[in-house]
Amino acid sequence: MKVRKKTKIPFIFLILGPPLSGKGTQAFLISQEFYLKHFSVGDFIREEIEKKTKKANKFKKIIEKGGLIPDSFVNEFIKKQIFSLKKEEGLIIDGFPRNLSQAKFLFKTTKQTNKDFLVIYLDVRNSFLFKRASLRRFCSLCNKVFKDGEIICPFCNTRLLKRKDDKKTVLQARLSEYRKNTLPALKLFEKRNKLLKIDGEGTIKEVFRDILEKLKEKINGNS
Ligand code: AP5
Ligand code: MG
């Protein structure tokens, strides 16, 4: 299949990288470009937490310490998204898989549904991440993120908030979780030729342009 600009592609894309590497930002742009559904596992978990159930309180504590939510809960959500795809539909998932067990689950589920997948990996050094954490605000209604000290969401007209897990100590814990669990999963995808490594330190536009170029090369090259 030849991928050109604004092509609808029935692929599953996963976007990974350290906290604040730009996964949500780029996933949104990619979803627009290729007419893909977009799911953020982090947003889904934060919405669960708002329900204030016993399980939600447990998740809240985990997130505020920078840990990972149990695989069984996350995998069930991902399975539902993948199984609900029509033949011609594609999907981009932001923030999954975050460990080897979730990576193996992805291989199994995509095999069962006959869908191909590719992992986009945003490579960003820690110094950039800490700076982005101090600037980020988000809208609790539409989940959009902002980076330049904006105060009001231009879409919902509500006050933007800071994420509790963007505190320096929690960010350090998220980074150590990432190194311990997510890096081994990335190595597995690299070994299986499923990884597209992108320099995530340029501007949002530069990173997006690089993703599009490399993505088209990779998909067209494999067809
Ligand atoms: P999640 O919400 O996914 O958090 P994360 O992985 O830490 O990533 P972030 O959302 O913080 O950053 P991002 O990479 O999306 O960057 P963004 O585009 O916002 O997960 C939260 C928690 O949920 C986890 O800690 C875990 O507990 C749990 N969880 C999630 N998935 C799970 C899973 N699979 N299994 C178990 N638990 C799971 O950009 C960041 C900021 O930088 C923004 O302000 C943005 O405007 C700005 N920005 C973006 N790109 C650029 C750029 N190129 N230059 C300058 N600024 C930029
Ligand atoms: Mg995000």
mmCIF file of N, CA, C and O in Angstrom, residues 34-86:
data_model
loop_
_atom_site.group_PDB
_atom_site.id
_atom_site.type_symbol
_atom_site.label_atom_id
_atom_site.label_comp_id
_atom_site.label_asym_id
_atom_site.label_seq_id
_atom_site.Cartn_x
_atom_site.Cartn_y
_atom_site.Cartn_z
ATOM 1 N N PHE A 34 -4.100 10.812 9.197
ATOM 2 C CA PHE A 34 -4.432 9.515 8.593
ATOM 3 C C PHE A 34 -5.845 9.032 8.935
ATOM 4 O O PHE A 34 -6.136 7.846 8.803
ATOM 5 N N TYR A 35 -6.706 9.945 9.430
ATOM 6 C CA TYR A 35 -8.093 9.575 9.768
ATOM 7 C C TYR A 35 -8.132 8.383 10.728
ATOM 8 O O TYR A 35 -8.822 7.395 10.485
ATOM 9 N N LEU A 36 -7.354 8.473 11.780
ATOM 10 C CA LEU A 36 -7.292 7.362 12.738
ATOM 11 C C LEU A 36 -8.068 7.727 14.000
ATOM 12 O O LEU A 36 -8.113 8.902 14.394
ATOM 13 N N LYS A 37 -8.608 6.711 14.666
ATOM 14 C CA LYS A 37 -9.145 6.940 16.004
ATOM 15 C C LYS A 37 -7.947 7.169 16.924
ATOM 16 O O LYS A 37 -6.890 6.576 16.691
ATOM 17 N N HIS A 38 -8.101 7.953 17.967
ATOM 18 C CA HIS A 38 -6.985 8.236 18.872
ATOM 19 C C HIS A 38 -7.385 7.887 20.307
ATOM 20 O O HIS A 38 -8.392 8.400 20.794
ATOM 21 N N PHE A 39 -6.597 7.035 20.953
ATOM 22 C CA PHE A 39 -6.849 6.727 22.360
ATOM 23 C C PHE A 39 -5.622 7.011 23.192
ATOM 24 O O PHE A 39 -4.522 6.567 22.859
ATOM 25 N N SER A 40 -5.824 7.730 24.277
ATOM 26 C CA SER A 40 -4.740 7.946 25.225
ATOM 27 C C SER A 40 -5.064 7.128 26.470
ATOM 28 O O SER A 40 -6.106 7.322 27.094
ATOM 29 N N VAL A 41 -4.170 6.209 26.787
ATOM 30 C CA VAL A 41 -4.422 5.355 27.964
ATOM 31 C C VAL A 41 -4.409 6.209 29.233
ATOM 32 O O VAL A 41 -5.232 6.033 30.129
ATOM 33 N N GLY A 42 -3.502 7.188 29.289
ATOM 34 C CA GLY A 42 -3.429 8.073 30.464
ATOM 35 C C GLY A 42 -4.736 8.841 30.654
ATOM 36 O O GLY A 42 -5.261 8.920 31.770
ATOM 37 N N ASP A 43 -5.287 9.389 29.559
ATOM 38 C CA ASP A 43 -6.561 10.140 29.665
ATOM 39 C C ASP A 43 -7.680 9.209 30.136
ATOM 40 O O ASP A 43 -8.518 9.591 30.957
ATOM 41 N N PHE A 44 -7.680 7.995 29.586
ATOM 42 C CA PHE A 44 -8.720 7.023 29.970
ATOM 43 C C PHE A 44 -8.639 6.730 31.481
ATOM 44 O O PHE A 44 -9.658 6.711 32.182
ATOM 45 N N ILE A 45 -7.417 6.554 31.979
ATOM 46 C CA ILE A 45 -7.258 6.260 33.416
ATOM 47 C C ILE A 45 -7.686 7.466 34.262
ATOM 48 O O ILE A 45 -8.376 7.323 35.269
ATOM 49 N N ARG A 46 -7.314 8.673 33.804
ATOM 50 C CA ARG A 46 -7.714 9.878 34.563
ATOM 51 C C ARG A 46 -9.237 10.021 34.583
ATOM 52 O O ARG A 46 -9.819 10.431 35.588
ATOM 53 N N GLU A 47 -9.892 9.625 33.472
ATOM 54 C CA GLU A 47 -11.374 9.677 33.467
ATOM 55 C C GLU A 47 -11.944 8.648 34.445
ATOM 56 O O GLU A 47 -12.939 8.909 35.124
ATOM 57 N N GLU A 48 -11.340 7.478 34.518
ATOM 58 C CA GLU A 48 -11.759 6.442 35.479
ATOM 59 C C GLU A 48 -11.663 6.980 36.898
ATOM 60 O O GLU A 48 -12.533 6.761 37.743
ATOM 61 N N ILE A 49 -10.559 7.699 37.165
ATOM 62 C CA ILE A 49 -10.311 8.221 38.517
ATOM 63 C C ILE A 49 -11.416 9.195 38.942
ATOM 64 O O ILE A 49 -11.823 9.224 40.106
ATOM 65 N N GLU A 50 -11.924 9.950 37.973
ATOM 66 C CA GLU A 50 -13.002 10.912 38.267
ATOM 67 C C GLU A 50 -14.247 10.214 38.805
ATOM 68 O O GLU A 50 -15.080 10.825 39.460
ATOM 69 N N LYS A 51 -14.403 8.901 38.524
ATOM 70 C CA LYS A 51 -15.602 8.177 38.982
ATOM 71 C C LYS A 51 -15.595 7.945 40.494
ATOM 72 O O LYS A 51 -16.589 7.550 41.080
ATOM 73 N N LYS A 52 -14.407 8.126 41.100
ATOM 74 C CA LYS A 52 -14.238 8.064 42.557
ATOM 75 C C LYS A 52 -14.718 6.747 43.179
ATOM 76 O O LYS A 52 -15.248 6.721 44.290
ATOM 77 N N THR A 53 -14.574 5.640 42.474
ATOM 78 C CA THR A 53 -14.897 4.334 43.033
ATOM 79 C C THR A 53 -13.693 3.857 43.868
ATOM 80 O O THR A 53 -12.653 4.526 43.896
ATOM 81 N N LYS A 54 -13.835 2.662 44.463
ATOM 82 C CA LYS A 54 -12.732 2.123 45.260
ATOM 83 C C LYS A 54 -11.504 1.882 44.351
ATOM 84 O O LYS A 54 -10.374 2.216 44.701
ATOM 85 N N LYS A 55 -11.813 1.319 43.151
ATOM 86 C CA LYS A 55 -10.734 1.052 42.193
ATOM 87 C C LYS A 55 -10.089 2.371 41.760
ATOM 88 O O LYS A 55 -8.866 2.485 41.653
ATOM 89 N N ALA A 56 -10.928 3.397 41.544
ATOM 90 C CA ALA A 56 -10.425 4.704 41.104
ATOM 91 C C ALA A 56 -9.463 5.285 42.140
ATOM 92 O O ALA A 56 -8.420 5.843 41.784
ATOM 93 N N ASN A 57 -9.797 5.134 43.408
ATOM 94 C CA ASN A 57 -8.916 5.668 44.458
ATOM 95 C C ASN A 57 -7.569 4.969 44.466
ATOM 96 O O ASN A 57 -6.531 5.586 44.708
ATOM 97 N N LYS A 58 -7.614 3.660 44.174
ATOM 98 C CA LYS A 58 -6.361 2.887 44.104
ATOM 99 C C LYS A 58 -5.501 3.415 42.943
ATOM 100 O O LYS A 58 -4.306 3.638 43.076
ATOM 101 N N PHE A 59 -6.152 3.629 41.794
ATOM 102 C CA PHE A 59 -5.431 4.129 40.610
ATOM 103 C C PHE A 59 -4.843 5.525 40.871
ATOM 104 O O PHE A 59 -3.739 5.839 40.448
ATOM 105 N N LYS A 60 -5.627 6.340 41.569
ATOM 106 C CA LYS A 60 -5.183 7.720 41.845
ATOM 107 C C LYS A 60 -3.866 7.690 42.621
ATOM 108 O O LYS A 60 -2.920 8.411 42.310
ATOM 109 N N LYS A 61 -3.815 6.794 43.616
ATOM 110 C CA LYS A 61 -2.597 6.704 44.431
ATOM 111 C C LYS A 61 -1.408 6.257 43.579
ATOM 112 O O LYS A 61 -0.299 6.751 43.727
ATOM 113 N N ILE A 62 -1.667 5.294 42.678
ATOM 114 C CA ILE A 62 -0.577 4.793 41.821
ATOM 115 C C ILE A 62 -0.056 5.921 40.922
ATOM 116 O O ILE A 62 1.156 6.157 40.831
ATOM 117 N N ILE A 63 -0.975 6.620 40.259
ATOM 118 C CA ILE A 63 -0.564 7.704 39.338
ATOM 119 C C ILE A 63 0.203 8.793 40.086
ATOM 120 O O ILE A 63 1.214 9.299 39.603
ATOM 121 N N GLU A 64 -0.274 9.129 41.282
ATOM 122 C CA GLU A 64 0.386 10.219 42.015
ATOM 123 C C GLU A 64 1.758 9.822 42.543
ATOM 124 O O GLU A 64 2.523 10.668 42.983
ATOM 125 N N LYS A 65 2.045 8.517 42.493
ATOM 126 C CA LYS A 65 3.395 8.079 42.884
ATOM 127 C C LYS A 65 4.245 7.792 41.648
ATOM 128 O O LYS A 65 5.390 7.365 41.754
ATOM 129 N N GLY A 66 3.636 7.912 40.463
ATOM 130 C CA GLY A 66 4.398 7.682 39.224
ATOM 131 C C GLY A 66 4.533 6.228 38.829
ATOM 132 O O GLY A 66 5.379 5.877 38.009
ATOM 133 N N GLY A 67 3.674 5.370 39.390
ATOM 134 C CA GLY A 67 3.744 3.932 39.055
ATOM 135 C C GLY A 67 2.856 3.571 37.878
ATOM 136 O O GLY A 67 2.281 4.452 37.226
ATOM 137 N N LEU A 68 2.742 2.270 37.598
ATOM 138 C CA LEU A 68 1.904 1.794 36.494
ATOM 139 C C LEU A 68 0.640 1.116 37.017
ATOM 140 O O LEU A 68 0.675 0.389 38.013
ATOM 141 N N ILE A 69 -0.458 1.331 36.315
ATOM 142 C CA ILE A 69 -1.752 0.705 36.623
ATOM 143 C C ILE A 69 -1.653 -0.783 36.229
ATOM 144 O O ILE A 69 -0.930 -1.104 35.273
ATOM 145 N N PRO A 70 -2.357 -1.695 36.932
ATOM 146 C CA PRO A 70 -2.221 -3.128 36.609
ATOM 147 C C PRO A 70 -2.479 -3.463 35.135
ATOM 148 O O PRO A 70 -3.400 -2.928 34.514
ATOM 149 N N ASP A 71 -1.650 -4.372 34.611
ATOM 150 C CA ASP A 71 -1.743 -4.770 33.193
ATOM 151 C C ASP A 71 -3.142 -5.251 32.829
ATOM 152 O O ASP A 71 -3.635 -4.962 31.743
ATOM 153 N N SER A 72 -3.778 -6.018 33.728
ATOM 154 C CA SER A 72 -5.066 -6.629 33.380
ATOM 155 C C SER A 72 -6.082 -5.547 32.992
ATOM 156 O O SER A 72 -6.807 -5.682 32.009
ATOM 157 N N PHE A 73 -6.103 -4.451 33.728
ATOM 158 C CA PHE A 73 -7.062 -3.365 33.458
ATOM 159 C C PHE A 73 -6.751 -2.695 32.119
ATOM 160 O O PHE A 73 -7.644 -2.494 31.281
ATOM 161 N N VAL A 74 -5.470 -2.383 31.915
ATOM 162 C CA VAL A 74 -5.063 -1.672 30.692
ATOM 163 C C VAL A 74 -5.258 -2.580 29.468
ATOM 164 O O VAL A 74 -5.804 -2.165 28.436
ATOM 165 N N ASN A 75 -4.837 -3.829 29.571
ATOM 166 C CA ASN A 75 -4.941 -4.753 28.432
ATOM 167 C C ASN A 75 -6.389 -4.952 27.993
ATOM 168 O O ASN A 75 -6.682 -5.038 26.800
ATOM 169 N N GLU A 76 -7.281 -5.016 28.957
ATOM 170 C CA GLU A 76 -8.707 -5.201 28.645
ATOM 171 C C GLU A 76 -9.227 -4.026 27.810
ATOM 172 O O GLU A 76 -9.942 -4.214 26.825
ATOM 173 N N PHE A 77 -8.814 -2.822 28.203
ATOM 174 C CA PHE A 77 -9.223 -1.608 27.478
ATOM 175 C C PHE A 77 -8.663 -1.629 26.046
ATOM 176 O O PHE A 77 -9.377 -1.367 25.081
ATOM 177 N N ILE A 78 -7.403 -1.999 25.914
ATOM 178 C CA ILE A 78 -6.755 -2.025 24.588
ATOM 179 C C ILE A 78 -7.414 -3.084 23.707
ATOM 180 O O ILE A 78 -7.686 -2.853 22.523
ATOM 181 N N LYS A 79 -7.683 -4.232 24.288
ATOM 182 C CA LYS A 79 -8.296 -5.325 23.528
ATOM 183 C C LYS A 79 -9.632 -4.874 22.931
ATOM 184 O O LYS A 79 -9.910 -5.100 21.757
ATOM 185 N N LYS A 80 -10.406 -4.186 23.761
ATOM 186 C CA LYS A 80 -11.712 -3.695 23.304
ATOM 187 C C LYS A 80 -11.535 -2.756 22.108
ATOM 188 O O LYS A 80 -12.256 -2.839 21.119
ATOM 189 N N GLN A 81 -10.552 -1.858 22.189
ATOM 190 C CA GLN A 81 -10.339 -0.892 21.091
ATOM 191 C C GLN A 81 -9.922 -1.613 19.817
ATOM 192 O O GLN A 81 -10.415 -1.312 18.731
ATOM 193 N N ILE A 82 -9.028 -2.576 19.946
ATOM 194 C CA ILE A 82 -8.513 -3.255 18.743
ATOM 195 C C ILE A 82 -9.597 -4.148 18.131
ATOM 196 O O ILE A 82 -9.797 -4.145 16.916
ATOM 197 N N PHE A 83 -10.320 -4.866 18.973
ATOM 198 C CA PHE A 83 -11.355 -5.773 18.445
ATOM 199 C C PHE A 83 -12.530 -5.009 17.832
ATOM 200 O O PHE A 83 -13.245 -5.555 17.012
ATOM 201 N N SER A 84 -12.726 -3.754 18.237
ATOM 202 C CA SER A 84 -13.881 -3.017 17.703
ATOM 203 C C SER A 84 -13.556 -2.350 16.353
ATOM 204 O O SER A 84 -14.431 -1.733 15.740
ATOM 205 N N LEU A 85 -12.315 -2.466 15.880
ATOM 206 C CA LEU A 85 -11.944 -1.818 14.614
ATOM 207 C C LEU A 85 -12.545 -2.547 13.425
ATOM 208 O O LEU A 85 -12.480 -3.778 13.350
ATOM 209 N N LYS A 86 -13.063 -1.773 12.474
ATOM 210 C CA LYS A 86 -13.521 -2.385 11.225
ATOM 211 C C LYS A 86 -12.286 -2.626 10.358
ATOM 212 O O LYS A 86 -11.228 -2.046 10.605
#
